[in-house]
XYZ file of N, CA and C in Angstrom:
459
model
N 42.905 50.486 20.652
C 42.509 51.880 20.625
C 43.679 52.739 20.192
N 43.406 53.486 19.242
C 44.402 54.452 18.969
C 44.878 55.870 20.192
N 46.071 55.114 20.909
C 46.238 56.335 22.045
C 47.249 57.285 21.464
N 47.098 57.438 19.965
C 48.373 58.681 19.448
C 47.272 59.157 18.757
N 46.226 59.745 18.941
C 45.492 60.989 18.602
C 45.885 62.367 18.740
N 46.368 62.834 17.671
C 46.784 64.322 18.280
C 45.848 65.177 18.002
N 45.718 66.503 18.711
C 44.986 67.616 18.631
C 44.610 68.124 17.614
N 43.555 68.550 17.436
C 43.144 69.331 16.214
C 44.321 70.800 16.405
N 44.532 70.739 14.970
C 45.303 72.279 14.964
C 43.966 73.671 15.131
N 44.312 74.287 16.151
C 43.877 75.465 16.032
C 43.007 75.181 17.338
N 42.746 74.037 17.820
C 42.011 73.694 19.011
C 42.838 74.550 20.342
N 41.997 74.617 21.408
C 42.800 75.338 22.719
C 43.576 73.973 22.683
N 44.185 72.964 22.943
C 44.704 72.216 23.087
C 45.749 72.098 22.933
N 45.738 72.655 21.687
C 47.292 72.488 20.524
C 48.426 73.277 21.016
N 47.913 74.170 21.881
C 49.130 75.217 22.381
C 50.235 74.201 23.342
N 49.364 73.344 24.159
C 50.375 72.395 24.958
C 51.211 71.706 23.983
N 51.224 71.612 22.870
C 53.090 70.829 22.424
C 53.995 72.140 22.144
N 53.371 73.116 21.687
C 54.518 74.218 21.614
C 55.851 74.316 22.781
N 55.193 74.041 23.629
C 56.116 74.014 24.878
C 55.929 75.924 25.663
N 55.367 76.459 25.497
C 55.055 77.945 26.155
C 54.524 77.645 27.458
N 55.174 77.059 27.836
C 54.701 77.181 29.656
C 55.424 77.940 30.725
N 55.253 78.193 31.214
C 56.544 78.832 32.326
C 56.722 77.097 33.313
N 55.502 76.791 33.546
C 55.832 75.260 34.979
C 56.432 74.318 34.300
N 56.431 74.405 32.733
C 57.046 73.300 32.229
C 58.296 73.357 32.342
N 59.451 74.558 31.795
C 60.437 74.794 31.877
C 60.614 74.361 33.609
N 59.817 74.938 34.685
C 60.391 74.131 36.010
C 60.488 73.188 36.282
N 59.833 72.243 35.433
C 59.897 70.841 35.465
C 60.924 70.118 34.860
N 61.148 70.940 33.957
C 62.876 70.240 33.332
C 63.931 70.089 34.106
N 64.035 71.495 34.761
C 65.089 71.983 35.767
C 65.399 71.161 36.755
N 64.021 69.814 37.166
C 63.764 69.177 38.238
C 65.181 68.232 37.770
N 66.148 67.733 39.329
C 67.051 66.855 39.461
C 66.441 65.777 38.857
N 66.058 65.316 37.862
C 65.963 63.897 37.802
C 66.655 63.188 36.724
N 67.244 61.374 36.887
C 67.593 61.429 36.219
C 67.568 61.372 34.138
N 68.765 61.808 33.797
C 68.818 62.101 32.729
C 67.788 61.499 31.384
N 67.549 60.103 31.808
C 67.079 59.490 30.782
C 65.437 59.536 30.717
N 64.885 59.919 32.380
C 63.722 60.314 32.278
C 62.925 61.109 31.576
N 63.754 62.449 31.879
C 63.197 63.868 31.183
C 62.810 63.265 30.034
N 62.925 62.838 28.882
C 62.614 63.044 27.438
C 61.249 61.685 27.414
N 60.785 60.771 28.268
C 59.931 60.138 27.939
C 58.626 60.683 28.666
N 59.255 61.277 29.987
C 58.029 62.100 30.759
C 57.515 63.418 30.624
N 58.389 64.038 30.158
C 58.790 65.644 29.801
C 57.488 66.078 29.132
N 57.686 65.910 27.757
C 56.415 66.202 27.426
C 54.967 65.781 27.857
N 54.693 64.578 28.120
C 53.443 64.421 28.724
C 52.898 65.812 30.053
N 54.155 65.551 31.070
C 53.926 66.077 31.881
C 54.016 67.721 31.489
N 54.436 68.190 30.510
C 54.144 69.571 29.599
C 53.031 69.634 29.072
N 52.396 68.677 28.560
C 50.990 68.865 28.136
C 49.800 68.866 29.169
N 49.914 67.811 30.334
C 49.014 67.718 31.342
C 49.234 68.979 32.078
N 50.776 69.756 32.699
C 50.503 71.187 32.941
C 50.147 72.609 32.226
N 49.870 72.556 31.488
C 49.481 73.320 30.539
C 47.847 73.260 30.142
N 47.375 72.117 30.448
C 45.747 71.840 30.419
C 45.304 71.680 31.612
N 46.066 71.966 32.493
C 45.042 72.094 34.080
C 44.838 70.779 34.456
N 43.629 70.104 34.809
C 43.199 69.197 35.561
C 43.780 67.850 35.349
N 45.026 66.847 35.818
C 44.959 66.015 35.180
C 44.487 64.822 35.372
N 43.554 64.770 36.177
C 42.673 63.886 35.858
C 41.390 63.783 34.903
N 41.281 65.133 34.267
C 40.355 64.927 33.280
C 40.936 65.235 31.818
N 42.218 65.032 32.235
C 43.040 65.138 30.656
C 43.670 64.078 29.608
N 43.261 64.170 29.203
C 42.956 63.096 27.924
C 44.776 62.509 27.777
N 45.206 63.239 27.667
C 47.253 63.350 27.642
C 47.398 62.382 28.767
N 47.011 62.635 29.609
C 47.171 62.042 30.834
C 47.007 60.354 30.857
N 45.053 60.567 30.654
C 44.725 59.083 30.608
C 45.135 58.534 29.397
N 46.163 58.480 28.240
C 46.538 58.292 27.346
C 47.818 57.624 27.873
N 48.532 58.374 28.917
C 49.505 58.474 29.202
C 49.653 57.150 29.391
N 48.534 57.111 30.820
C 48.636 55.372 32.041
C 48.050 54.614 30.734
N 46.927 54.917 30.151
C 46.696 53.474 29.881
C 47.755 53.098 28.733
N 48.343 53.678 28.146
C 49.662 53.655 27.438
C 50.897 53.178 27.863
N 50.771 53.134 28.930
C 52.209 52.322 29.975
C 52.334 50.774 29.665
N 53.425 50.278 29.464
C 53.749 48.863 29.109
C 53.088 48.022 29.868
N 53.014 48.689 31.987
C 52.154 47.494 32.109
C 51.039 47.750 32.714
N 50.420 48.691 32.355
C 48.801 48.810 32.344
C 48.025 47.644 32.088
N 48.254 46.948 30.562
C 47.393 46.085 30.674
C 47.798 45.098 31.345
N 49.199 44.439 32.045
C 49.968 43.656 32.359
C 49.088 43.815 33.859
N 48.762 45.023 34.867
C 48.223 45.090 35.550
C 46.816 44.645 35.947
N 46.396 45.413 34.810
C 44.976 44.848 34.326
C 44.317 43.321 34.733
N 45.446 42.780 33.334
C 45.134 41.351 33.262
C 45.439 40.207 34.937
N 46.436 40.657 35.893
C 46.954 40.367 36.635
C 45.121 40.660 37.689
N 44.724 41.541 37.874
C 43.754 42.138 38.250
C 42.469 40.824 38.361
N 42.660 40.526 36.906
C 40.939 39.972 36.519
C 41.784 38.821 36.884
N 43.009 37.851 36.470
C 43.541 36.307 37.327
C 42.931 36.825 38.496
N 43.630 37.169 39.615
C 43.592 37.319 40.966
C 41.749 37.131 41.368
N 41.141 38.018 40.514
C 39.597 37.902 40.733
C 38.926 36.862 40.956
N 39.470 36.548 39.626
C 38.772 35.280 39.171
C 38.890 33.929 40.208
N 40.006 33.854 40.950
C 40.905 32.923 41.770
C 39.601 33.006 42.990
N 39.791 34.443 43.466
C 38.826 35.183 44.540
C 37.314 34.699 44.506
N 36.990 35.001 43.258
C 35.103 33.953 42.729
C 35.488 32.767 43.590
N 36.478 31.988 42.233
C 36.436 30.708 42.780
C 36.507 30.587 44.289
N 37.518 30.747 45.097
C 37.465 30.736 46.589
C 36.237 31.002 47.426
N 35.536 31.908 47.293
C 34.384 32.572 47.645
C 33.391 31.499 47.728
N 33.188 31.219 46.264
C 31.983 30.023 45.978
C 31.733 28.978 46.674
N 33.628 28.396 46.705
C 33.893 27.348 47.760
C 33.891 27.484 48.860
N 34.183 28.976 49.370
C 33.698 29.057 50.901
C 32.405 28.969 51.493
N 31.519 29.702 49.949
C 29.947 30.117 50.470
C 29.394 28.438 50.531
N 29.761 27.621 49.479
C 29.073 25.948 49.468
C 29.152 25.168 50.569
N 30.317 25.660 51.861
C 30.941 25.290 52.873
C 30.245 25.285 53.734
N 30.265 26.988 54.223
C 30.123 27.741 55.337
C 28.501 28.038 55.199
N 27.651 28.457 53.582
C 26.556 28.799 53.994
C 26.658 29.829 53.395
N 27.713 30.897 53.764
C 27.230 32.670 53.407
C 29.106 33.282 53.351
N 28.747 34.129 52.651
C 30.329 34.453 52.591
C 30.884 35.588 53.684
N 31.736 35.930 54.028
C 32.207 36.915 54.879
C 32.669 37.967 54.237
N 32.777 38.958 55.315
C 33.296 40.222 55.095
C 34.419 41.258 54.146
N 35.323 40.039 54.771
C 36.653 40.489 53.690
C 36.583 39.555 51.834
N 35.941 39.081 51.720
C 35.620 38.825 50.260
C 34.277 39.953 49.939
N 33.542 40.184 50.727
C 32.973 41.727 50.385
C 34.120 42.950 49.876
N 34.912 42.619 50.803
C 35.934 44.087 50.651
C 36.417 44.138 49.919
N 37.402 43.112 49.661
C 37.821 42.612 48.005
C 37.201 42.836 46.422
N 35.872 41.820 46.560
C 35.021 42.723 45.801
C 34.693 44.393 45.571
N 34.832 44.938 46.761
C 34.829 46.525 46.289
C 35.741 46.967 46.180
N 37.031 46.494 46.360
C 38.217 46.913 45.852
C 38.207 46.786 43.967
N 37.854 45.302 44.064
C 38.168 45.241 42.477
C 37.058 45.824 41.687
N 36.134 46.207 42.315
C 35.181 47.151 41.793
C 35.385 48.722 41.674
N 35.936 49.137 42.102
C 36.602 50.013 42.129
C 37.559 50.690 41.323
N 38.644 49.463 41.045
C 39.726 49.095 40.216
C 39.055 49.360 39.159
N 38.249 48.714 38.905
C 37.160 48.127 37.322
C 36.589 49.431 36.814
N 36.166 50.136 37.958
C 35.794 51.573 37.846
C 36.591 52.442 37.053
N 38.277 52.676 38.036
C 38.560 53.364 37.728
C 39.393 52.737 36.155
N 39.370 52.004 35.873
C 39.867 51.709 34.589
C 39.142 51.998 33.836
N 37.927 51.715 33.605
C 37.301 52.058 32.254
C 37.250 53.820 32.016
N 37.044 54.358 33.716
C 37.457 56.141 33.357
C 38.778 55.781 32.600
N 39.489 55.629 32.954
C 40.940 56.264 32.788
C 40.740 55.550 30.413
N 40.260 54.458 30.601
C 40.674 53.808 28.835
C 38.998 54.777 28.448
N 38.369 54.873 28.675
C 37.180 56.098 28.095
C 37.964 57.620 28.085
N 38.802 57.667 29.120
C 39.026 59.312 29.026
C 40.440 58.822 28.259
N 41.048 58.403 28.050
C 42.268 57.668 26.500
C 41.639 58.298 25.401
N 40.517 57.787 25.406
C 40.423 57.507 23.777
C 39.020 58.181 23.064
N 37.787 58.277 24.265
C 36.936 58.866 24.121
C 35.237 58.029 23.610
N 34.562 58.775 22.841
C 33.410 57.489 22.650
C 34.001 56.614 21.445
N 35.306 56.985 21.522
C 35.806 55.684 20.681
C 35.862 54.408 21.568
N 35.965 54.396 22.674
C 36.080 53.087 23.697
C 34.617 52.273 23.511
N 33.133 52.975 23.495
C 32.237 52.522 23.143
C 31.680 52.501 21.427
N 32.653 52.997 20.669
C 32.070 53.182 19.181
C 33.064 52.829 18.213
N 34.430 52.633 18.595
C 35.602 52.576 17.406
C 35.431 51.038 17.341
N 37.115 50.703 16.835
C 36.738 49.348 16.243
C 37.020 48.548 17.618
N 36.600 48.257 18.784
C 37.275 47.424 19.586
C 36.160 48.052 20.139
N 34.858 48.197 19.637
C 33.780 48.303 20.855
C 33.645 47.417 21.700
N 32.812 46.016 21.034
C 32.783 44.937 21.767
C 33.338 44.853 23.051
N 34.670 45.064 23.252
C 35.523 45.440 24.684
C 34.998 46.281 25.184
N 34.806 47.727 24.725
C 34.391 48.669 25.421
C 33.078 48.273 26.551
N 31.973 48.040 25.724
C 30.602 47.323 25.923
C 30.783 46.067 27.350
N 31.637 45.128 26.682
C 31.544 44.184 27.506
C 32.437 44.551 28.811
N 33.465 45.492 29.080
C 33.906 45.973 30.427
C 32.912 46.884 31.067
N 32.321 47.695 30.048
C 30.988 48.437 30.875
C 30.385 47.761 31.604
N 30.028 46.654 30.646
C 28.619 45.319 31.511
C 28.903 45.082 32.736
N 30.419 44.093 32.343
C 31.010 43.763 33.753
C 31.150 44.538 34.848
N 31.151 45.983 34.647
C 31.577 46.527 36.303
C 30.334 47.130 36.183
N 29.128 47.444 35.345
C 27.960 47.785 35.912
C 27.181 46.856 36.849
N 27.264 45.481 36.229
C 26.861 44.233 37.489
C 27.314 43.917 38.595
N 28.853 44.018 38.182
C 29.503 44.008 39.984
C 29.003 45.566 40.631
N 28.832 46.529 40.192
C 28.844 47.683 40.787
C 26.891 47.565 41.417
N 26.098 46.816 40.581
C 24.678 46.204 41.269
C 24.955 45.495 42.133
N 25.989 44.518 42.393
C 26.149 43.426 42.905
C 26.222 43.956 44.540
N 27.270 44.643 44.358
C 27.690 45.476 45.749
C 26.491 46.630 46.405
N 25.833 47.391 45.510
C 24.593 48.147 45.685
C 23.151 47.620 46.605
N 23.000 46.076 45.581
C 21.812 45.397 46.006
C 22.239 44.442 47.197
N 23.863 44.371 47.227
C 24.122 43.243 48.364
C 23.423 43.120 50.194
């Protein structure tokens, strides 16, 4: 997904790279160190300057743009997957599965949730329409079934 989309010129948007903020300048001022300011600086100038940042595109650009977002990610669906397996072997055992592999499951349902917000609000109905739909589509599937799974459980 292309997460270096910039703003249309002339859009309300475009005013956040100018740098005209008053909170931004307070944010520079902030003690931190030196090498930070210039990789966080602007993001965090654009997300204050557009208000909400959880529904700001800069933002979710930002995380899912982090080196280990997908490193997280992928770490996410191993661990899961491990969790199935265990589960299965407990349920073939025992009969019925317990509680805390419920919980688990709604944790990583959750997770699953909030990822596809955060790579949909990245990139937009490009996540379901650009060239890497297929992904888009097939992470929808997946956490719409676990998200039945837990509903109808």
């Amino acid at each position: 997904f292309d997460l270096e989309e910039q703003p249309r010129s002339g859009s309300r948007w475009s005013s956040a790279r100018s740098g005209a903020n008053s909170r931004t300048s307070s944010f520079m001022s902030l003690n931190l160190p030196r090498a930070c300011k210039p990789r966080i600086g602007r993001w965090v100038q654009e997300v204050l300057s557009k208000g909400c940042w959880l529904t700001s595109r800069s933002a979710c650009r930002a995380i899912v743009g982090w080196t280990h977002f997908d490193a997280i990610a992928g770490l996410v669906i191993i661990v899961n997957a491990v969790m199935i397996g265990w589960e299965t072997d407990y349920m073939a055992k025992h009969g019925s599965s317990t509680d805390e592999f419920d919980q688990f499951n709604f944790g990583v349902t959750i997770w699953y949730g909030v990822e596809l917000f955060l790579r949909f609000g990245a990139v937009g109905w490009k996540f379901f329409f650009g060239p890497d739909w297929r992904w888009g589509w097939f992470d929808f599937a997946l956490w719409a079934t676990s998200l039945l799974d837990i509903v109808f459980a």
